[in-house]
Amino acid sequence: MTLLWLRLAVILYGVAALAVLPAALYNRPRWRHIALPAAFMGAFFHFVSIAETLYAAHRALPVDTHETLSMLGLLLVVGFLILAARYRTVSFGIFLLPIAVLLAIVPAFHPGHEQIAYPLVRTGWILLHIALLLAAYAAMFLSLIASLLYLIQERRLKEKRAESKRGWLPPLETLDQIGVNSLRFGLPCMTAGLLIGSVLALQSIGPAFFADPKVLLSIAMWIAYILMIYIRSNSGLRGRRAVYLSSFVFLVMVAVWAANSLSAVHRFKTP
Amino acid sequence: MRDLPIDAAAPPTPHNCKLLLLGVNHTTAPIAVRERLAIPGHRLADATRTLAHQPGIREALILSTCNRVEILTVQDGIDQENAEVRAGLQAPTLSVIKFLHDYLQIRETDLEPHVYEYRERDAIRHLFRVASSLDSMVVGEPQILGQVKQSWTVGREVGAVKTMLDPLLQRAFSVAKKVRTETQIGNTTVSVASVAAELARKIFGSLAGKTVLLVGAGKMSDLTARHLIQQGATTLLVCNRTEARAQVIADALRTPAITTGVIPLDQLMEQAHRADIVITSTGAGQVFTPESARAVLQRRKNRPVFFIDIAVPRDVAPEVNKVDGCFVYDIDDLQQVAMQNKAVRNREAEAAESIVTREVARYSDRISQAPVTESIKELLMGAEEVRHQEMARIIHQLAREPLTPEQLAAVDRLTKSLTGKLLHPQIAALRDMAAERESDD
């Protein structure tokens, strides 16, 4: 049943990802009315699927790599829906919805069976640790997309191309706000997520945990994140430079994610 | 069976009433004629009521805007051969012309060269085109639909818009909505000032709280500044060689909601960072260079600046557009965007015309089917009444040996089936007749 909900969610994300193209690129309201409900229903079934999975496995968090990626997909779709409601734009869906499909399609059709080793699995704190960090990743990704769209819109305006009144991209200032606000939302999530993780690690593993490459990279990521927010807020960094900076921090994030395979203590599955 | 009579004294139906539209617009009449015909808003109700009381007129609607005056009427059907014809005009037209003469004191001869006239399907088509803004001076402008709705509201209030015009107008509104949602006809701006405002919105989103700096004084720059203020900009700074002139412009644009100020020319570079949008029209050449633009941006913490350069020679060096955060549009750029937008509108207008054609056909079909549907309904009701009478008679005759409920149900089914089969050819003939009439029209 769980897989059925997830597969249904993937199909709905796929429909939304296709419908969002004419809705955003050609400004067709009819397609918008398909894309948004499809994404919303997809997110709903996705949530049901994750909740059922966790309940069936008698655990409180997604421990499987695929499950975690799938949860990130859900957060991206939720981000898309929030942006559509707050800023009346579906342009972000062009990028976010296909990624959500990709993130959810693997666990939907090839579910993993990985297990986490230690008993932390059942505490609410570790769930919070994972959820907060995933929210920070999603916020960072949204900020990166906003910076890329800013760059595209800036180019279009500088090249003086005529287009429809509403266009497919939000105004520059809106894109800038989305980028900065996403980062501001992501920072407390990341800080709290890392702090919770550190306290839990200290309790269960001890100080040795902080010598782990994954943990060191995470601290580097946090510093880079803070630096990025500081630079953007103080110098009003926009356009190309903002994209470079966001891309750099995003790469650090990907490295942190990938470091799971290097880590001896922080792993999704039993070695 | 084909000539089933339709009661001549029956209430008005689409087939014994005539739809007539008479009007003048910006293409057929000069302003001197249009202004004599224009009916101001406060007189619209009275004029519509008066028109609706003219002999032969059953329903009426008056649309009066700065670019058109149109009168749509539903009139009693007339015999084409015996119709009164005077000066080449037929009775229905004459009654509207007479109203204009009596109400607005305009002679027929003054009107005749400028008036266009549409009947029936053509009138429907024209109304749909007008409501969809396909007949407007600026194709795709949104105001006309509101104006038609206003006329419709007034017409309903005074009882001049009833059973025929009401559904027609409601259909016109839905066609207009369809045109707006299915085409991009209203999505582009076509004047230089509105293109500038539109571009500003693409950069800043809402213009609420934005500051506009006017460098130099000119008609076009003044118009653009006014347009930006209309769109929400709340602060206007004026910088001119003569401060007194700058003060005059600032005073002219100041309102309780708009803050204005004057910047001396020698302080322009020190103060320019306060502006989100800079409109230049000095013609003094290269007021803003890439270096000065960078300095302005630095003071603004890289918040974007939109330069609208209306001057010839240009006040803003073209290289400023290459500076990150600076957007420069000169008069040629703005005109080019306006022209491209016009081309987009024309392209979309073709798609909109197809929608209108389709909707006119659909609506006309519905109208032409209406009397036939009515006749079929009457025929079926008559047959059902006879059947009920015959059933009652037979039940009465068999009172001594009544039929069982099953037998009664069987007889009921039998009579229903018989009447249905007997009426089928007549109903089919009626439908054929309607189809033929439609093709003749």
Short mmCIF file of N, CA, C and O in Angstrom, two decimals, chain A residues 26-30 150 153-174 233-241, chain B residues 180-184 186-189 198-199 201-205 210 301-304 320-330 333 337 340-341 348:
data_model
loop_
_atom_site.label_atom_id
_atom_site.label_comp_id
_atom_site.label_asym_id
_atom_site.label_seq_id
_atom_site.Cartn_x
_atom_site.Cartn_y
_atom_site.Cartn_z
N TYR A 26 4.46 29.57 -21.15
CA TYR A 26 3.52 30.24 -22.06
C TYR A 26 2.37 30.89 -21.33
O TYR A 26 1.40 31.32 -21.95
N ASN A 27 2.51 30.93 -19.99
CA ASN A 27 1.53 31.65 -19.19
C ASN A 27 0.10 31.18 -19.44
O ASN A 27 -0.80 31.99 -19.66
N ARG A 28 -0.11 29.88 -19.44
CA ARG A 28 -1.44 29.33 -19.69
C ARG A 28 -2.11 28.96 -18.35
O ARG A 28 -1.69 27.99 -17.70
N PRO A 29 -3.08 29.74 -17.95
CA PRO A 29 -3.70 29.50 -16.63
C PRO A 29 -4.32 28.11 -16.50
O PRO A 29 -4.34 27.54 -15.41
N ARG A 30 -4.82 27.56 -17.61
CA ARG A 30 -5.47 26.25 -17.55
C ARG A 30 -4.47 25.18 -17.05
O ARG A 30 -4.79 24.33 -16.25
N TYR A 150 17.27 34.54 -11.40
CA TYR A 150 17.62 35.96 -11.39
C TYR A 150 18.55 36.27 -12.56
O TYR A 150 18.37 37.24 -13.29
N GLN A 153 16.59 36.17 -15.84
CA GLN A 153 15.74 37.36 -15.98
C GLN A 153 16.59 38.61 -16.24
O GLN A 153 16.24 39.45 -17.07
N GLU A 154 17.73 38.69 -15.56
CA GLU A 154 18.62 39.83 -15.76
C GLU A 154 19.11 39.88 -17.21
O GLU A 154 19.10 40.93 -17.85
N ARG A 155 19.49 38.71 -17.72
CA ARG A 155 19.95 38.63 -19.12
C ARG A 155 18.86 39.08 -20.08
O ARG A 155 19.10 39.84 -21.01
N ARG A 156 17.66 38.60 -19.84
CA ARG A 156 16.53 38.93 -20.73
C ARG A 156 16.29 40.43 -20.74
O ARG A 156 16.05 41.02 -21.79
N LEU A 157 16.36 41.03 -19.56
CA LEU A 157 16.12 42.47 -19.49
C LEU A 157 17.24 43.25 -20.14
O LEU A 157 17.01 44.25 -20.81
N LYS A 158 18.45 42.77 -19.98
CA LYS A 158 19.57 43.49 -20.59
C LYS A 158 19.58 43.32 -22.11
O LYS A 158 20.00 44.20 -22.84
N GLU A 159 19.11 42.16 -22.56
CA GLU A 159 19.06 41.94 -24.02
C GLU A 159 17.85 42.58 -24.66
O GLU A 159 17.68 42.54 -25.87
N LYS A 160 16.97 43.12 -23.83
CA LYS A 160 15.81 43.91 -24.30
C LYS A 160 14.89 43.12 -25.21
O LYS A 160 14.53 43.57 -26.28
N ARG A 161 14.54 41.94 -24.75
CA ARG A 161 13.64 41.10 -25.54
C ARG A 161 12.20 41.39 -25.17
O ARG A 161 11.89 41.52 -23.99
N ALA A 162 11.35 41.46 -26.17
CA ALA A 162 9.92 41.63 -25.88
C ALA A 162 9.35 40.29 -25.47
O ALA A 162 9.78 39.26 -25.94
N GLU A 163 8.39 40.33 -24.57
CA GLU A 163 7.72 39.10 -24.18
C GLU A 163 6.39 39.47 -23.57
O GLU A 163 6.06 40.64 -23.44
N SER A 164 5.64 38.47 -23.20
CA SER A 164 4.31 38.76 -22.68
C SER A 164 4.44 39.50 -21.35
O SER A 164 5.45 39.43 -20.67
N LYS A 165 3.37 40.23 -21.03
CA LYS A 165 3.38 41.10 -19.86
C LYS A 165 3.78 40.37 -18.59
O LYS A 165 4.59 40.83 -17.83
N ARG A 166 3.20 39.22 -18.38
CA ARG A 166 3.47 38.52 -17.13
C ARG A 166 4.75 37.70 -17.20
O ARG A 166 5.39 37.47 -16.21
N GLY A 167 5.13 37.33 -18.45
CA GLY A 167 6.39 36.60 -18.61
C GLY A 167 6.37 35.30 -17.84
O GLY A 167 5.41 34.97 -17.18
N TRP A 168 7.46 34.57 -17.93
CA TRP A 168 7.47 33.30 -17.20
C TRP A 168 8.32 33.39 -15.94
O TRP A 168 8.32 32.49 -15.13
N LEU A 169 9.00 34.52 -15.80
CA LEU A 169 9.83 34.66 -14.61
C LEU A 169 9.31 35.77 -13.71
O LEU A 169 8.82 36.78 -14.19
N PRO A 170 9.45 35.58 -12.41
CA PRO A 170 9.04 36.65 -11.50
C PRO A 170 10.00 37.86 -11.63
O PRO A 170 11.10 37.71 -12.17
N PRO A 171 9.61 39.02 -11.12
CA PRO A 171 10.50 40.18 -11.18
C PRO A 171 11.80 39.92 -10.43
O PRO A 171 11.84 39.08 -9.52
N LEU A 172 12.84 40.69 -10.80
CA LEU A 172 14.16 40.49 -10.18
C LEU A 172 14.10 40.62 -8.66
O LEU A 172 14.69 39.81 -7.94
N GLU A 173 13.39 41.64 -8.19
CA GLU A 173 13.37 41.87 -6.75
C GLU A 173 12.70 40.70 -6.02
O GLU A 173 13.13 40.31 -4.94
N THR A 174 11.67 40.14 -6.63
CA THR A 174 11.00 38.98 -6.02
C THR A 174 11.96 37.79 -5.95
O THR A 174 12.04 37.10 -4.93
N SER A 233 23.71 39.68 2.42
CA SER A 233 22.96 40.72 3.14
C SER A 233 23.72 42.03 3.17
O SER A 233 23.14 43.10 3.06
N ASN A 234 25.04 41.96 3.32
CA ASN A 234 25.80 43.20 3.49
C ASN A 234 26.19 43.89 2.21
O ASN A 234 26.16 45.11 2.13
N SER A 235 26.53 43.09 1.20
CA SER A 235 26.97 43.76 -0.03
C SER A 235 25.87 43.77 -1.08
O SER A 235 26.05 44.33 -2.15
N GLY A 236 24.73 43.16 -0.78
CA GLY A 236 23.64 43.13 -1.76
C GLY A 236 24.04 42.33 -2.99
O GLY A 236 23.70 42.70 -4.11
N LEU A 237 24.80 41.26 -2.76
CA LEU A 237 25.29 40.45 -3.89
C LEU A 237 24.13 39.86 -4.70
O LEU A 237 23.22 39.26 -4.13
N ARG A 238 24.20 40.09 -5.99
CA ARG A 238 23.13 39.59 -6.87
C ARG A 238 23.77 39.08 -8.16
O ARG A 238 24.97 39.20 -8.35
N GLY A 239 22.91 38.52 -9.01
CA GLY A 239 23.35 38.13 -10.35
C GLY A 239 24.39 37.04 -10.37
O GLY A 239 24.34 36.10 -9.58
N ARG A 240 25.38 37.22 -11.28
CA ARG A 240 26.38 36.18 -11.49
C ARG A 240 27.08 35.77 -10.20
O ARG A 240 27.22 34.60 -9.89
N ARG A 241 27.53 36.79 -9.43
CA ARG A 241 28.33 36.48 -8.24
C ARG A 241 27.51 35.69 -7.22
O ARG A 241 28.03 34.81 -6.54
N ARG B 180 -9.50 36.40 -23.38
CA ARG B 180 -8.42 36.87 -22.49
C ARG B 180 -7.60 35.71 -21.94
O ARG B 180 -6.39 35.82 -21.80
N THR B 181 -8.30 34.61 -21.60
CA THR B 181 -7.56 33.52 -20.96
C THR B 181 -6.88 32.61 -21.98
O THR B 181 -5.83 32.05 -21.69
N GLU B 182 -7.47 32.49 -23.17
CA GLU B 182 -6.89 31.54 -24.13
C GLU B 182 -5.91 32.19 -25.10
O GLU B 182 -5.26 31.51 -25.87
N THR B 183 -5.86 33.52 -25.10
CA THR B 183 -4.86 34.19 -25.95
C THR B 183 -4.07 35.16 -25.08
O THR B 183 -4.43 35.42 -23.94
N GLN B 184 -3.02 35.69 -25.65
CA GLN B 184 -2.17 36.64 -24.93
C GLN B 184 -2.50 38.08 -25.35
O GLN B 184 -1.67 38.98 -25.19
N GLY B 186 -4.19 40.52 -24.22
CA GLY B 186 -4.12 41.65 -23.29
C GLY B 186 -2.85 41.64 -22.46
O GLY B 186 -2.74 42.37 -21.49
N ASN B 187 -1.89 40.82 -22.86
CA ASN B 187 -0.72 40.65 -22.00
C ASN B 187 0.49 41.48 -22.38
O ASN B 187 1.55 41.29 -21.84
N THR B 188 0.33 42.36 -23.36
CA THR B 188 1.48 43.17 -23.72
C THR B 188 1.09 44.64 -23.73
O THR B 188 -0.06 44.98 -23.97
N THR B 189 2.07 45.48 -23.47
CA THR B 189 1.80 46.91 -23.46
C THR B 189 2.34 47.51 -24.76
O THR B 189 3.34 47.03 -25.29
N GLU B 198 6.07 48.78 -17.44
CA GLU B 198 6.05 47.32 -17.43
C GLU B 198 7.45 46.76 -17.15
O GLU B 198 7.63 45.81 -16.38
N LEU B 199 8.44 47.38 -17.79
CA LEU B 199 9.83 46.95 -17.55
C LEU B 199 10.22 47.19 -16.10
O LEU B 199 10.90 46.36 -15.48
N ARG B 201 8.33 47.11 -13.61
CA ARG B 201 7.70 46.05 -12.79
C ARG B 201 8.46 44.74 -12.91
O ARG B 201 8.48 43.95 -11.97
N LYS B 202 9.05 44.50 -14.06
CA LYS B 202 9.83 43.26 -14.22
C LYS B 202 11.08 43.30 -13.34
O LYS B 202 11.61 42.27 -12.95
N ILE B 203 11.57 44.50 -13.08
CA ILE B 203 12.76 44.61 -12.23
C ILE B 203 12.37 44.64 -10.76
O ILE B 203 12.91 43.91 -9.95
N PHE B 204 11.39 45.50 -10.43
CA PHE B 204 11.10 45.73 -9.02
C PHE B 204 9.86 45.01 -8.51
O PHE B 204 9.55 45.09 -7.32
N GLY B 205 9.13 44.35 -9.37
CA GLY B 205 7.85 43.77 -8.93
C GLY B 205 6.86 44.90 -8.77
O GLY B 205 6.59 45.63 -9.70
N LYS B 210 8.61 52.99 -4.51
CA LYS B 210 9.81 53.24 -5.32
C LYS B 210 9.98 54.74 -5.59
O LYS B 210 9.02 55.50 -5.60
N LYS B 301 24.08 49.68 -2.41
CA LYS B 301 24.37 48.29 -2.03
C LYS B 301 23.90 47.32 -3.11
O LYS B 301 23.26 46.30 -2.83
N ASN B 302 24.18 47.69 -4.34
CA ASN B 302 23.89 46.85 -5.52
C ASN B 302 22.41 46.62 -5.82
O ASN B 302 22.08 45.74 -6.61
N ARG B 303 21.55 47.40 -5.19
CA ARG B 303 20.14 47.28 -5.57
C ARG B 303 19.99 47.81 -6.99
O ARG B 303 20.60 48.83 -7.34
N PRO B 304 19.22 47.15 -7.85
CA PRO B 304 19.18 47.53 -9.27
C PRO B 304 18.67 48.96 -9.52
O PRO B 304 17.91 49.50 -8.71
N VAL B 320 26.58 51.51 -19.89
CA VAL B 320 26.03 51.40 -18.52
C VAL B 320 25.18 50.13 -18.41
O VAL B 320 25.11 49.50 -17.35
N ASN B 321 24.56 49.75 -19.53
CA ASN B 321 23.72 48.53 -19.52
C ASN B 321 24.53 47.28 -19.19
O ASN B 321 23.98 46.27 -18.76
N LYS B 322 25.85 47.37 -19.42
CA LYS B 322 26.69 46.19 -19.14
C LYS B 322 27.06 46.10 -17.67
O LYS B 322 27.58 45.07 -17.22
N VAL B 323 26.84 47.16 -16.93
CA VAL B 323 27.17 47.14 -15.49
C VAL B 323 26.11 46.29 -14.78
O VAL B 323 24.91 46.49 -14.98
N ASP B 324 26.57 45.33 -13.96
CA ASP B 324 25.62 44.47 -13.22
C ASP B 324 24.70 45.33 -12.37
O ASP B 324 25.15 46.18 -11.61
N GLY B 325 23.42 45.11 -12.51
CA GLY B 325 22.46 45.84 -11.68
C GLY B 325 21.91 47.09 -12.34
O GLY B 325 21.00 47.72 -11.81
N CYS B 326 22.48 47.48 -13.50
CA CYS B 326 21.97 48.65 -14.23
C CYS B 326 21.23 48.17 -15.47
O CYS B 326 21.73 47.33 -16.22
N PHE B 327 20.08 48.72 -15.69
CA PHE B 327 19.27 48.38 -16.87
C PHE B 327 18.97 49.67 -17.61
O PHE B 327 18.36 50.57 -17.05
N VAL B 328 19.45 49.74 -18.85
CA VAL B 328 19.28 50.98 -19.61
C VAL B 328 18.40 50.74 -20.82
O VAL B 328 18.68 49.84 -21.64
N TYR B 329 17.35 51.51 -20.93
CA TYR B 329 16.48 51.46 -22.11
C TYR B 329 16.40 52.88 -22.69
O TYR B 329 15.97 53.80 -22.00
N ASP B 330 16.84 53.04 -23.94
CA ASP B 330 16.68 54.35 -24.57
C ASP B 330 15.38 54.38 -25.36
O ASP B 330 14.65 53.38 -25.42
N ASP B 333 14.88 51.61 -27.85
CA ASP B 333 14.60 50.31 -27.21
C ASP B 333 13.14 50.22 -26.80
O ASP B 333 12.48 49.20 -27.02
N VAL B 337 10.37 47.65 -28.28
CA VAL B 337 9.59 46.72 -27.45
C VAL B 337 8.10 46.94 -27.71
O VAL B 337 7.33 45.98 -27.87
N GLN B 340 7.23 45.40 -31.01
CA GLN B 340 7.20 43.93 -30.91
C GLN B 340 5.94 43.48 -30.19
O GLN B 340 5.31 42.50 -30.57
N ASN B 341 5.59 44.24 -29.16
CA ASN B 341 4.38 43.89 -28.41
C ASN B 341 3.14 44.04 -29.29
O ASN B 341 2.20 43.25 -29.20
N GLU B 348 -2.02 37.50 -31.76
CA GLU B 348 -3.01 36.93 -30.84
C GLU B 348 -4.43 37.30 -31.27
O GLU B 348 -5.37 36.57 -31.00
#
